[in-house]
Coordinates of C-alpha atoms in Angstrom, one line a residue:
X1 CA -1.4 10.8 15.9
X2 CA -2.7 8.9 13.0
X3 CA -1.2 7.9 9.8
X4 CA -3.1 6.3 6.7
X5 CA -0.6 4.6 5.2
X6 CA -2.1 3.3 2.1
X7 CA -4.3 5.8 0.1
X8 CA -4.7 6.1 -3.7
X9 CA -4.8 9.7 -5.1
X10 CA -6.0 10.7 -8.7
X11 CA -6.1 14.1 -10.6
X12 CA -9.5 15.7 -10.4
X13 CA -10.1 15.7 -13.9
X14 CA -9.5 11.2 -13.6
X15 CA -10.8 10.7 -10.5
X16 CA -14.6 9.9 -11.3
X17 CA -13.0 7.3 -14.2
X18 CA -10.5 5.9 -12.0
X19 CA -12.6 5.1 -9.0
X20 CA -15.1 3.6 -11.2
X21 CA -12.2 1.6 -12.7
X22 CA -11.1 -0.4 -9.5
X23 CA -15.1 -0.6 -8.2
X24 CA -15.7 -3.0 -11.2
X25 CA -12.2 -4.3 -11.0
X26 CA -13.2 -5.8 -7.3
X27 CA -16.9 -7.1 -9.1
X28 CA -18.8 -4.3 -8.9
X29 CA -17.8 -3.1 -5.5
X30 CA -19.4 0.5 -4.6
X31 CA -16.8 2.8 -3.9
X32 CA -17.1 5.2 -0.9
X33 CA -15.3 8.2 -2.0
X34 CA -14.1 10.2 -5.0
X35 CA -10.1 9.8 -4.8
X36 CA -9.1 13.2 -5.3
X37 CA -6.9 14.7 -3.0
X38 CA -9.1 17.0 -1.4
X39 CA -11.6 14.2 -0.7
X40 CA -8.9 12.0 1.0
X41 CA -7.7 15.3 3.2
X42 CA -11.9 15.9 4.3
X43 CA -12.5 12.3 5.0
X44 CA -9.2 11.5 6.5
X45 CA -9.0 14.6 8.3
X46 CA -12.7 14.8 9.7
X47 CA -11.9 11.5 11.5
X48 CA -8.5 12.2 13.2
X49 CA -6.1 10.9 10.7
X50 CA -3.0 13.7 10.3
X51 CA -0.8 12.1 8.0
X52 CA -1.3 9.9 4.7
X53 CA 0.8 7.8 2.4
X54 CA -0.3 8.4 -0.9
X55 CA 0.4 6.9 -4.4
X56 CA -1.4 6.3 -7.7
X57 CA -1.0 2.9 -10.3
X58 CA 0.9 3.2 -13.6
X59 CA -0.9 0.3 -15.4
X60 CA 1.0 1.4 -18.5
X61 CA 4.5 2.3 -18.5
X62 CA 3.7 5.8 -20.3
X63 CA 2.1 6.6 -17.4
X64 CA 4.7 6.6 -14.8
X65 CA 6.6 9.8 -15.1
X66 CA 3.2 11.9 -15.0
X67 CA 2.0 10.1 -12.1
X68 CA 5.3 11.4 -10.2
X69 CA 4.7 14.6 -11.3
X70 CA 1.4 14.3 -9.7
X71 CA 2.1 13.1 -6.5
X72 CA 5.1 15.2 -5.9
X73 CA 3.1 18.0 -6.7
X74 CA 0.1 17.0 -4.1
X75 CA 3.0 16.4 -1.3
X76 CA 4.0 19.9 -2.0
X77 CA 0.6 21.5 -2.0
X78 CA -0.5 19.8 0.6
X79 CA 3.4 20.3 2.7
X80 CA 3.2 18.1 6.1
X81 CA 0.2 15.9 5.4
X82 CA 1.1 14.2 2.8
X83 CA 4.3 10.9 2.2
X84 CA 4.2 10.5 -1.8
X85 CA 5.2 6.9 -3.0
X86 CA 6.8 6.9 -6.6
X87 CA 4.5 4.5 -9.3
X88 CA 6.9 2.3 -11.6
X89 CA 6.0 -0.2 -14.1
X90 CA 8.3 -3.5 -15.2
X91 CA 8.4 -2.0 -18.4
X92 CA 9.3 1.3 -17.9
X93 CA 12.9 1.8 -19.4
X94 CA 15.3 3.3 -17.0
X95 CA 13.9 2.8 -13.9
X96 CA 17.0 3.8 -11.8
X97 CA 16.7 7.2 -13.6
X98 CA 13.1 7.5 -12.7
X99 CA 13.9 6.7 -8.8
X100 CA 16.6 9.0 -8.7
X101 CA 14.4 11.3 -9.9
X102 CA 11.4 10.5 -7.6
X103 CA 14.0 11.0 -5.0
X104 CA 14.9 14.2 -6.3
X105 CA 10.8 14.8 -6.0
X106 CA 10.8 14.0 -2.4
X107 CA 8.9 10.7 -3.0
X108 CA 9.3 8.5 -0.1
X109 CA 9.3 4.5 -1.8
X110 CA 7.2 2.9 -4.7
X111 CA 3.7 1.9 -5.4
X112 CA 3.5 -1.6 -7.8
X113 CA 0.2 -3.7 -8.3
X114 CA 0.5 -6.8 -9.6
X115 CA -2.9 -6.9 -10.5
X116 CA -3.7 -3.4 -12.0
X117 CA -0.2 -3.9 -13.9
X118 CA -1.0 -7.5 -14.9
X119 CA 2.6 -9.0 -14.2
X120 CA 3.6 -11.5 -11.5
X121 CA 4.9 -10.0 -8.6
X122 CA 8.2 -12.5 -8.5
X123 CA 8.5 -11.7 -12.9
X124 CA 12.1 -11.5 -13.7
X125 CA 11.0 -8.2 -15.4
X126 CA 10.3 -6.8 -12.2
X127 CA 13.7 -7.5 -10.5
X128 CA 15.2 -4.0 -11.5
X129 CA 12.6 -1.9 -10.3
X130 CA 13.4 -4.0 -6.8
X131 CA 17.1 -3.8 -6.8
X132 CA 17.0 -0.1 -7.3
X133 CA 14.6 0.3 -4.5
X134 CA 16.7 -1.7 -2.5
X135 CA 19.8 0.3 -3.2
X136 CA 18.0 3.5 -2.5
X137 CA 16.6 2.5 0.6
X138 CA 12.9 2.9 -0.6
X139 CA 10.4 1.3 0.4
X140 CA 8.0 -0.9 -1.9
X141 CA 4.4 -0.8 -1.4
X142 CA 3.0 -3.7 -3.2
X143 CA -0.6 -4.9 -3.5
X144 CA -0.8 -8.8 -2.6
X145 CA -3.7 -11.3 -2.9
X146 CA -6.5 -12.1 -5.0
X147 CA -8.0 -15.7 -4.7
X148 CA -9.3 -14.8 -8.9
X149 CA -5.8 -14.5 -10.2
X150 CA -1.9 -15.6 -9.7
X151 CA -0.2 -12.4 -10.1
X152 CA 0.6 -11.4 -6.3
X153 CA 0.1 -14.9 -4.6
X154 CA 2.3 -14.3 -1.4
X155 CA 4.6 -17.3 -2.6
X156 CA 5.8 -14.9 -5.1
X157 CA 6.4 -11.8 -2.9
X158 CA 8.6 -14.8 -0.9
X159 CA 10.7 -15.3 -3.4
X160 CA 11.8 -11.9 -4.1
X161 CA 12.4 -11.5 -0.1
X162 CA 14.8 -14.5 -0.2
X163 CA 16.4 -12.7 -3.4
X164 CA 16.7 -9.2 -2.2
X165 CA 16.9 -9.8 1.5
X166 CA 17.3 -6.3 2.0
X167 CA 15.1 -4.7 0.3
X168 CA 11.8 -2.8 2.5
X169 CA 8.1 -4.5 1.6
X170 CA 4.9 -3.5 2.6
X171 CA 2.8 -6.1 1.8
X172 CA -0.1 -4.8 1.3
X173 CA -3.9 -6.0 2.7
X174 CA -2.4 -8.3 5.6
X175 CA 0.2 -9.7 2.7
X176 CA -2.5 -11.3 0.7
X177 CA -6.1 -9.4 -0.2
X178 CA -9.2 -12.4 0.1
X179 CA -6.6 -15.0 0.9
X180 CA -5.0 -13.8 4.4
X181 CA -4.9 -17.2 6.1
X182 CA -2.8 -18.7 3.4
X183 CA -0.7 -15.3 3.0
X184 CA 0.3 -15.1 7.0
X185 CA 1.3 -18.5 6.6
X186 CA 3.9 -17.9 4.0
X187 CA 4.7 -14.6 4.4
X188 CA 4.6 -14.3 8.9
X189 CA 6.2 -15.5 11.5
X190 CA 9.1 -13.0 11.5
X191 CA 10.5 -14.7 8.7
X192 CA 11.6 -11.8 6.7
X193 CA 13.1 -8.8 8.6
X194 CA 12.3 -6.4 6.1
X195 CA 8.7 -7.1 5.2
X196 CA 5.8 -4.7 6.8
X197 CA 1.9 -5.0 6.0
X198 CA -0.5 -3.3 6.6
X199 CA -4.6 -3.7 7.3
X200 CA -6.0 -2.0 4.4
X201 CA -9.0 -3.6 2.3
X202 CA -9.2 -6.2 5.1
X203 CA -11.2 -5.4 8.4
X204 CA -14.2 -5.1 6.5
X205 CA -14.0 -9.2 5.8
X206 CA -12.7 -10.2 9.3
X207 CA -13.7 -10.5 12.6
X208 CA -12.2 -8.3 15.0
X209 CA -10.7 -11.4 16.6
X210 CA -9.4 -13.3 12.8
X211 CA -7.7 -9.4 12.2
X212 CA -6.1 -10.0 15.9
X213 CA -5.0 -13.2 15.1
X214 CA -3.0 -11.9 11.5
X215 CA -1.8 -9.0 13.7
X216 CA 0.1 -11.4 16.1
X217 CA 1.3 -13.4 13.1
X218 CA 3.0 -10.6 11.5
X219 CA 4.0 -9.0 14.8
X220 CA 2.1 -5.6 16.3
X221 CA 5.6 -3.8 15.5
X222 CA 5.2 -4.6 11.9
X223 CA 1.7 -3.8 11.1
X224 CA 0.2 -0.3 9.7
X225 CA -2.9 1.1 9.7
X226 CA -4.3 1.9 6.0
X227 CA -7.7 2.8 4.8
X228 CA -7.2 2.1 1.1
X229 CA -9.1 5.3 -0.1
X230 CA -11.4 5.3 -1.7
X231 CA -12.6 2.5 -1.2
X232 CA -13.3 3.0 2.4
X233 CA -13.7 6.4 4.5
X234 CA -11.3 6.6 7.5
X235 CA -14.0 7.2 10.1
X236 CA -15.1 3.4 9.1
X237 CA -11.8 1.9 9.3
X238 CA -10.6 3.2 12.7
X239 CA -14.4 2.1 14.1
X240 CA -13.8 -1.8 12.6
X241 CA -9.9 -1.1 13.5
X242 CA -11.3 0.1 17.4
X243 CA -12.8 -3.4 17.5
X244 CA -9.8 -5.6 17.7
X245 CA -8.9 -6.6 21.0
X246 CA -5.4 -4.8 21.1
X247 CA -3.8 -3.6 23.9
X248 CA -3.1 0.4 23.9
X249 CA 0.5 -0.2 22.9
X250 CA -0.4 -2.4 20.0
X251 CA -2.6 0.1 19.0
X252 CA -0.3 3.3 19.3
X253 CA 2.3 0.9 17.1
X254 CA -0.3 0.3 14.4
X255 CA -1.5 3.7 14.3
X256 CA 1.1 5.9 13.6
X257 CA 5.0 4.3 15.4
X258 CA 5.0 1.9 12.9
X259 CA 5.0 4.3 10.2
X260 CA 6.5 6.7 11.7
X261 CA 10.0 4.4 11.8
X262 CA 9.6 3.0 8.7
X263 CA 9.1 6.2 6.7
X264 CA 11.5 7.7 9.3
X265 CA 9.3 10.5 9.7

């Protein structure tokens, strides 16, 4: 069993735009794939993966409700292979309506990015959206790191542990994408019981041995495999991923255990 558990999904008719979007976000980097649905279910599938968490980016508030709709739909169609995270925006209005209704959907947790959404990941605006996760037991997916910008320094994801102790974080990108030294520092340890990450965006930068050391700092138990399609195709990550010195329990936790308890699949 394998589980991607971090893979962006976009309407056909988007897809090309979108994907070009986040290629020159990251300075001009050349995306692999197209970011539709079928193209994460051929590349994921044509390496072994069986399961994948999927979720899209409201970068406007306007945008959140449709985006549901849109991944809800996809979990359906694609029934069994697919765990659809709910997008939210700080701004969005009534954002325990909208996670009652993602809930409703059969959406899983939530998908924030700091960086996309242009807000800092600790922004007193953003406390609802983590309170109402929190009190709905959903998990929040949240993009961390970028040594170009401040929005989802680790520091910040630290202070909204310490304020909602309870609430489930995946920290995305080994807690802090181009800066995971500094992010395992703050944010590992077993400091916060709640808080997940996972190896997306990552392996491609690091030795297998650097990626073994931010494994042990996290714990293996609390680490999830994640291609971050489409940037990357799946066969790719599990061949970089097959390269760290893990032992085959390690590995089996990573893979698919991990996210297997957390998502209580």
């Amino acid at each position: 069993m394998i589980i991607d558990a971090h893979a962006h999904i976009f309407p056909d008719k988007i897809a090309q735009k979108a994907v070009a979007g986040i290629g020159n976000f990251y300075s001009n980097l050349i995306m692999q794939l197209d970011g539709t649905a079928e193209g994460l279910l051929k590349s994921g599938g044509s390496a072994g993966v069986d399961k994948f968490l999927v979720h899209s980016v409201a970068t406007v508030s306007a945008q959140v409700t449709s985006i549901n709709n849109f991944i809800a739909d996809c979990v359906k169609k694609y029934l069994g292979k697919f765990i659809g995270f709910a997008a939210m925006h700080p701004d969005f209005e009534d954002v325990s309506a909208e996670l009652d209704r993602a809930v409703s959907l059969g959406l899983k947790g939530v998908k924030l990015h700091p960086d996309f959404q242009r807000f800092n990941a600790d922004d007193e605006k953003a406390m609802a959206i983590y309170e109402a996760a929190a009190e709905r037991d959903l998990p929040v997916l949240i993009h961390m790191g970028d040594s170009r910008t401040d929005f989802s320094k680790p520091k910040r994801l630290a202070n909204v542990l310490e304020r909602f102790p309870s609430l489930v974080v995946i920290a995305a990108h080994f807690g802090g994408w181009s800066e995971w030294d500094s992010a395992a520092a703050v944010l590992g340890g077993g400091k916060y019981e709640n808080l997940w990450t996972d190896c997306s965006s990552s392996l491609y930068a690091l030795s297998p041995e650097h990626a073994k050391r931010l494994i042990g700092a996290y714990g293996a138990d609390r680490v999830l495999f994640g291609t971050d399609y489409p940037m990357w195709t799946a066969a790719e990550e599990l061949e970089r991923f097959a390269e760290i010195p893990l032992d085959e329990r390690e590995r089996e936790m990573i893979l698919h255990e991990n996210a297997e308890k957390l998502l209580k699949l």
